[in-house]
Each structure stands twice: as C-alpha cells, then as structure tokens.
mmCIF file with all atom_site columns, C-alpha atoms in Angstrom:
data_model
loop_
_atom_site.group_PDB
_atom_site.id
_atom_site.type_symbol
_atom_site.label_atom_id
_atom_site.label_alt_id
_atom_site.label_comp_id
_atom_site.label_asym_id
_atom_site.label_entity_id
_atom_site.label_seq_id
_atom_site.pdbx_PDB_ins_code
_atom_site.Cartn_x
_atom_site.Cartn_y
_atom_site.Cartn_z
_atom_site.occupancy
_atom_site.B_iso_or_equiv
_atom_site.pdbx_formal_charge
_atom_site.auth_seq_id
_atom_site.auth_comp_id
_atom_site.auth_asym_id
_atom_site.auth_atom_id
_atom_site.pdbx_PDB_model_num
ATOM 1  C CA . UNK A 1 1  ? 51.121 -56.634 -81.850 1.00 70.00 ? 1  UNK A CA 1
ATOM 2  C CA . UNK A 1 2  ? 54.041 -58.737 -82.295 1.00 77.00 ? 2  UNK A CA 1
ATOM 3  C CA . UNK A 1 3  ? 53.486 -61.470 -80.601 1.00 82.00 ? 3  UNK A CA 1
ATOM 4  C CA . UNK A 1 4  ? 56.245 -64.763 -80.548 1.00 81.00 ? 4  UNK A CA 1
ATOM 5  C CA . UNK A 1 5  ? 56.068 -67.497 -83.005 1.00 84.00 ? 5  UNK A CA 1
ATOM 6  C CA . UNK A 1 6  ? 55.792 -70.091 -80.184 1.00 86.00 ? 6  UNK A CA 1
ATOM 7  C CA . UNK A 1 7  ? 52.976 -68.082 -78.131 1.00 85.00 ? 7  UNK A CA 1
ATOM 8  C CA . UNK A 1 8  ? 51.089 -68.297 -81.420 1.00 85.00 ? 8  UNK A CA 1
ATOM 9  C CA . UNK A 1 9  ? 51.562 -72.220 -81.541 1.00 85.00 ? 9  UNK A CA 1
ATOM 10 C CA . UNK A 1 10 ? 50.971 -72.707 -78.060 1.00 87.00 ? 10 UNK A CA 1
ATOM 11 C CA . UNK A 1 11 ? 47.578 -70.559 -78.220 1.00 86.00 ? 11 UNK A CA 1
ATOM 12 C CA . UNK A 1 12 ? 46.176 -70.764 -81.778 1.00 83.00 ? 12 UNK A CA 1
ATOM 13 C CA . UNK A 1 13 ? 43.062 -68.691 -80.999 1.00 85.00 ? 13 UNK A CA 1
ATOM 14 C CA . UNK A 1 14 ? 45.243 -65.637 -80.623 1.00 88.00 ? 14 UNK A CA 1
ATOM 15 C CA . UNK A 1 15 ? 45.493 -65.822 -84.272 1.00 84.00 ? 15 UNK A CA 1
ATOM 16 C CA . UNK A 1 16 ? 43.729 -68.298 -86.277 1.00 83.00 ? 16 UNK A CA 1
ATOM 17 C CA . UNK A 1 17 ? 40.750 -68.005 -84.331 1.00 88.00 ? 17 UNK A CA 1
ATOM 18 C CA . UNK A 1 18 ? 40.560 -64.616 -83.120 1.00 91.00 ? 18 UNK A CA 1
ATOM 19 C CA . UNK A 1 19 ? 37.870 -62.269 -84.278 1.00 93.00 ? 19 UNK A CA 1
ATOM 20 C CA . UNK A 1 20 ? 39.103 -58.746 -82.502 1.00 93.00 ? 20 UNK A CA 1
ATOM 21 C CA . UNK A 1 21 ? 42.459 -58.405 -80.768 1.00 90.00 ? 21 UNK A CA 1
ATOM 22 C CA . UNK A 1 22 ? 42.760 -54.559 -79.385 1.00 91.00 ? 22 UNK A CA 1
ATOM 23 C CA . UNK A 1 23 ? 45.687 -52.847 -76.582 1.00 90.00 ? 23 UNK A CA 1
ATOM 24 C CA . UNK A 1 24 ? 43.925 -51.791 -73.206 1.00 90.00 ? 24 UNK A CA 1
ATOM 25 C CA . UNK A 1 25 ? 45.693 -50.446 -70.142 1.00 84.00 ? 25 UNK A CA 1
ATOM 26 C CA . UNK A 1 26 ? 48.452 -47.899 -70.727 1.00 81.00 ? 26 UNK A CA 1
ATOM 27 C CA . UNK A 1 27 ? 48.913 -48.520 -74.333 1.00 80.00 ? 27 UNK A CA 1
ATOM 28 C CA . UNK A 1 28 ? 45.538 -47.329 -74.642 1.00 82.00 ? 28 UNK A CA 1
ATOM 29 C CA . UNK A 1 29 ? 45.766 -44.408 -72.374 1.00 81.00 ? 29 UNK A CA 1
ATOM 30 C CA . UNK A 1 30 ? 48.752 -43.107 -73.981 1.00 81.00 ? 30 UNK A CA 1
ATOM 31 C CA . UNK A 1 31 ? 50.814 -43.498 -70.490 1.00 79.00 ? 31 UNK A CA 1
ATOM 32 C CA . UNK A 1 32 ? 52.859 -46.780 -71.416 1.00 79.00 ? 32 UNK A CA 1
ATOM 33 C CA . UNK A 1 33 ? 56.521 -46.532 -71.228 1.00 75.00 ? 33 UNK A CA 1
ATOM 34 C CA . UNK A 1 34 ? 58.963 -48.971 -72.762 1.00 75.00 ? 34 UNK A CA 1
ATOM 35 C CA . UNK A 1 35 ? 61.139 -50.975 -70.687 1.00 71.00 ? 35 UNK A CA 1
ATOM 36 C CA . UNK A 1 36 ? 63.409 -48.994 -68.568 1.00 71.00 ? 36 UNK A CA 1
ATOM 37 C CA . UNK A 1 37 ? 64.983 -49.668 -65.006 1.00 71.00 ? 37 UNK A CA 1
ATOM 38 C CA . UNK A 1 38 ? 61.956 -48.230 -63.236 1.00 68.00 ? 38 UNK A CA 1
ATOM 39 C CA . UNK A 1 39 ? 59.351 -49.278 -66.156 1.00 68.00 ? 39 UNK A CA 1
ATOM 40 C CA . UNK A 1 40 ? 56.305 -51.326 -64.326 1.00 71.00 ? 40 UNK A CA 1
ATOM 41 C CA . UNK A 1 41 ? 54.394 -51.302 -67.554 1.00 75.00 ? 41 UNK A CA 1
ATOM 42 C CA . UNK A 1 42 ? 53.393 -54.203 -69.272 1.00 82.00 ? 42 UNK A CA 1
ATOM 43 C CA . UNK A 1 43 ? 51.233 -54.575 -72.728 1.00 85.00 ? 43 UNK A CA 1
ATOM 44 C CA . UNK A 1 44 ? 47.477 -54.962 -71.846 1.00 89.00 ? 44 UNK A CA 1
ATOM 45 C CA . UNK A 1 45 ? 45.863 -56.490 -74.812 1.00 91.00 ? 45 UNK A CA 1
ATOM 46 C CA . UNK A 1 46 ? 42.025 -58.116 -74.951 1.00 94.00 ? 46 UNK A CA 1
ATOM 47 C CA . UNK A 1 47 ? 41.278 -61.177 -77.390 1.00 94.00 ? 47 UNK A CA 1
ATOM 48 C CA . UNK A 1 48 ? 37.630 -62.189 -78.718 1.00 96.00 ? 48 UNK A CA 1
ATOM 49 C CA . UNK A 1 49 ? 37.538 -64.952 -80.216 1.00 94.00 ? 49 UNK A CA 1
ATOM 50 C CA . UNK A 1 50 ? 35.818 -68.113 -81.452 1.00 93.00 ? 50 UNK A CA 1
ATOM 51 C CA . UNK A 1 51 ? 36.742 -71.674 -80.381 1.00 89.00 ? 51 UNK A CA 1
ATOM 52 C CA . UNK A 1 52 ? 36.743 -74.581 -82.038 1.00 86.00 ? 52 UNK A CA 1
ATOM 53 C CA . UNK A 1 53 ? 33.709 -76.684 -82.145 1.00 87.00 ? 53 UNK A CA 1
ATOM 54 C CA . UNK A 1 54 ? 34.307 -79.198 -79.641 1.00 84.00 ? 54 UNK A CA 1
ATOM 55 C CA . UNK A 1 55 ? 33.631 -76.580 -77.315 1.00 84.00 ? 55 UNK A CA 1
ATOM 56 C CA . UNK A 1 56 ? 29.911 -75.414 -78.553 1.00 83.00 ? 56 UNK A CA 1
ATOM 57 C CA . UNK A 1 57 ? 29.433 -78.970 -78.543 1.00 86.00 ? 57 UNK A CA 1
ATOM 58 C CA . UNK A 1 58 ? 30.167 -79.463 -74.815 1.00 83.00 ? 58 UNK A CA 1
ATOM 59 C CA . UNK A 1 59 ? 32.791 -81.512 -75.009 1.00 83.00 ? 59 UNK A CA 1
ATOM 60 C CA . UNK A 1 60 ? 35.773 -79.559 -74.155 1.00 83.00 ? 60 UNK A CA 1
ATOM 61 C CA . UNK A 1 61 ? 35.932 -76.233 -71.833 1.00 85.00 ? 61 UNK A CA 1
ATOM 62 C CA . UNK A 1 62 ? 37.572 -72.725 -73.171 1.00 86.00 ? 62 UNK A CA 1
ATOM 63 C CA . UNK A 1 63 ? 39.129 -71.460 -70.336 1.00 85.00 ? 63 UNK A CA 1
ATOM 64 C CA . UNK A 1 64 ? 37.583 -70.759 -66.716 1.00 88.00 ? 64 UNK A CA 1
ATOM 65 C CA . UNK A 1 65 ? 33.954 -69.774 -67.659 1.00 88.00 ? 65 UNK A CA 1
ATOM 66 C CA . UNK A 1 66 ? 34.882 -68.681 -71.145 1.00 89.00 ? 66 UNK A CA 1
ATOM 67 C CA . UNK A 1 67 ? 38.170 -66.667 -70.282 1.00 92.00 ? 67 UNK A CA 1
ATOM 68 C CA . UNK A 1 68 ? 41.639 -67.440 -70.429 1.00 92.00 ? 68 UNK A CA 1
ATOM 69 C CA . UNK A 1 69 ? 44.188 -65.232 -69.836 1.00 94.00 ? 69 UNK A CA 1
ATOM 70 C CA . UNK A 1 70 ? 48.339 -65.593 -70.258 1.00 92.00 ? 70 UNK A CA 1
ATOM 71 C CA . UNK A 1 71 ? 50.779 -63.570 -68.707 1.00 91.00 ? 71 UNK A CA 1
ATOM 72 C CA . UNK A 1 72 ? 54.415 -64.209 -70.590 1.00 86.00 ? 72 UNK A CA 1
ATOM 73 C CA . UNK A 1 73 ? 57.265 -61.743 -70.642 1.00 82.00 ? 73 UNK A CA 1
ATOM 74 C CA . UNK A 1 74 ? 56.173 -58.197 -70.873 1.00 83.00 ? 74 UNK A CA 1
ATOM 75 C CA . UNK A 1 75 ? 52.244 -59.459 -72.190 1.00 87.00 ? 75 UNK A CA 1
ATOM 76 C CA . UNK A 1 76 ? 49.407 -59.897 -70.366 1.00 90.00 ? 76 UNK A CA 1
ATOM 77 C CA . UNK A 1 77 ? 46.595 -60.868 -72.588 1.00 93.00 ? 77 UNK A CA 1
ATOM 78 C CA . UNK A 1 78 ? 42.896 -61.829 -71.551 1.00 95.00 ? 78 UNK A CA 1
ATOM 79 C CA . UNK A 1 79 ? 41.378 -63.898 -74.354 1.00 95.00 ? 79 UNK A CA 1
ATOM 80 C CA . UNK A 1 80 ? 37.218 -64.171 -73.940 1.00 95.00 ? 80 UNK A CA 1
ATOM 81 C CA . UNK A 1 81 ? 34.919 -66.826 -76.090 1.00 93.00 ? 81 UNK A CA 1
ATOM 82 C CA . UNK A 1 82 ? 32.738 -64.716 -77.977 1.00 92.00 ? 82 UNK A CA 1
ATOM 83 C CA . UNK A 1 83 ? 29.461 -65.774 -76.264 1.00 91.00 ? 83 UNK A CA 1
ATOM 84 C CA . UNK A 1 84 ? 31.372 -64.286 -72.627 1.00 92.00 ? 84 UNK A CA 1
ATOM 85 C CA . UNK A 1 85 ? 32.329 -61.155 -74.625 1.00 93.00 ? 85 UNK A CA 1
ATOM 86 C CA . UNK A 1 86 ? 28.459 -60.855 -75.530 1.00 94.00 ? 86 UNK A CA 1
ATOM 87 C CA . UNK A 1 87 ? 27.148 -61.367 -72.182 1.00 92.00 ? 87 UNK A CA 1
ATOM 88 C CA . UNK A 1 88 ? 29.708 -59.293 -70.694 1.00 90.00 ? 88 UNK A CA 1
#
C-alpha cells in the first residue's frame, strides 16, 4: 500500500502502530479496476492495530467503539483496536 506521507502523520497507527494492514473488497476479489472514466472502485484496506496507552488506561477513546475508519481520495480504510478485532 502506498499510502501519503501526510495520511501517515495525520493517523500514526496506520503505521507505527499497526499490527496487520491487509486489501479487502475488490482488490481482494481480483475485480478492482484502476481509475478510468466509469471506474467506481476504490481500495478497501482493513487496519489492526494497537493504540497508545492512554487509551487502555481509559483516558482517551480510539475511535467510535474501537473503530475508526477514513475515507480520502481513492482509500477507504477501516482501522479496528485490537481488543474489537478479537471480539469481532
């Protein structure tokens, strides 16, 4: 994945914290097609990942009920704490 250099500052856990980051969707289907005039497709992708600790402390909130997700440009990426993943 080649994500930008300012989505990676912006949302650190895509990265720094993240412990599995894997396509879904069409990518993983095999049906994606690149951006042409009629081209709907965008890139699925699914983030686990670990937060920092002021979360497991309960001072700070990851996302809405451990999920955030970010739709930017042709990505839309669903990022779940790894306790969510787990129970999910």
């Amino acid at each position: 994945m080649n994500l930008s250099k300012d989505m990676l500052d912006e949302y650190p856990y895509l990265n720094d914290r993240s412990i599995v980051a894997a396509y879904r969707g069409s990518i993983a289907h095999g049906m994606y097609q690149p951006k042409e005039p009629n081209s709907i497709d965008d890139k699925d992708v699914m983030v686990v990942c670990v937060p920092n600790l002021t979360h497991y402390f309960g001072l700070k909130e990851f996302g809405s009920r451990g999920t955030v997700e970010i739709k930017r440009d042709e990505w839309d990426i669903v990022v779940y704490e790894a306790r969510k993943f787990i129970r999910l």
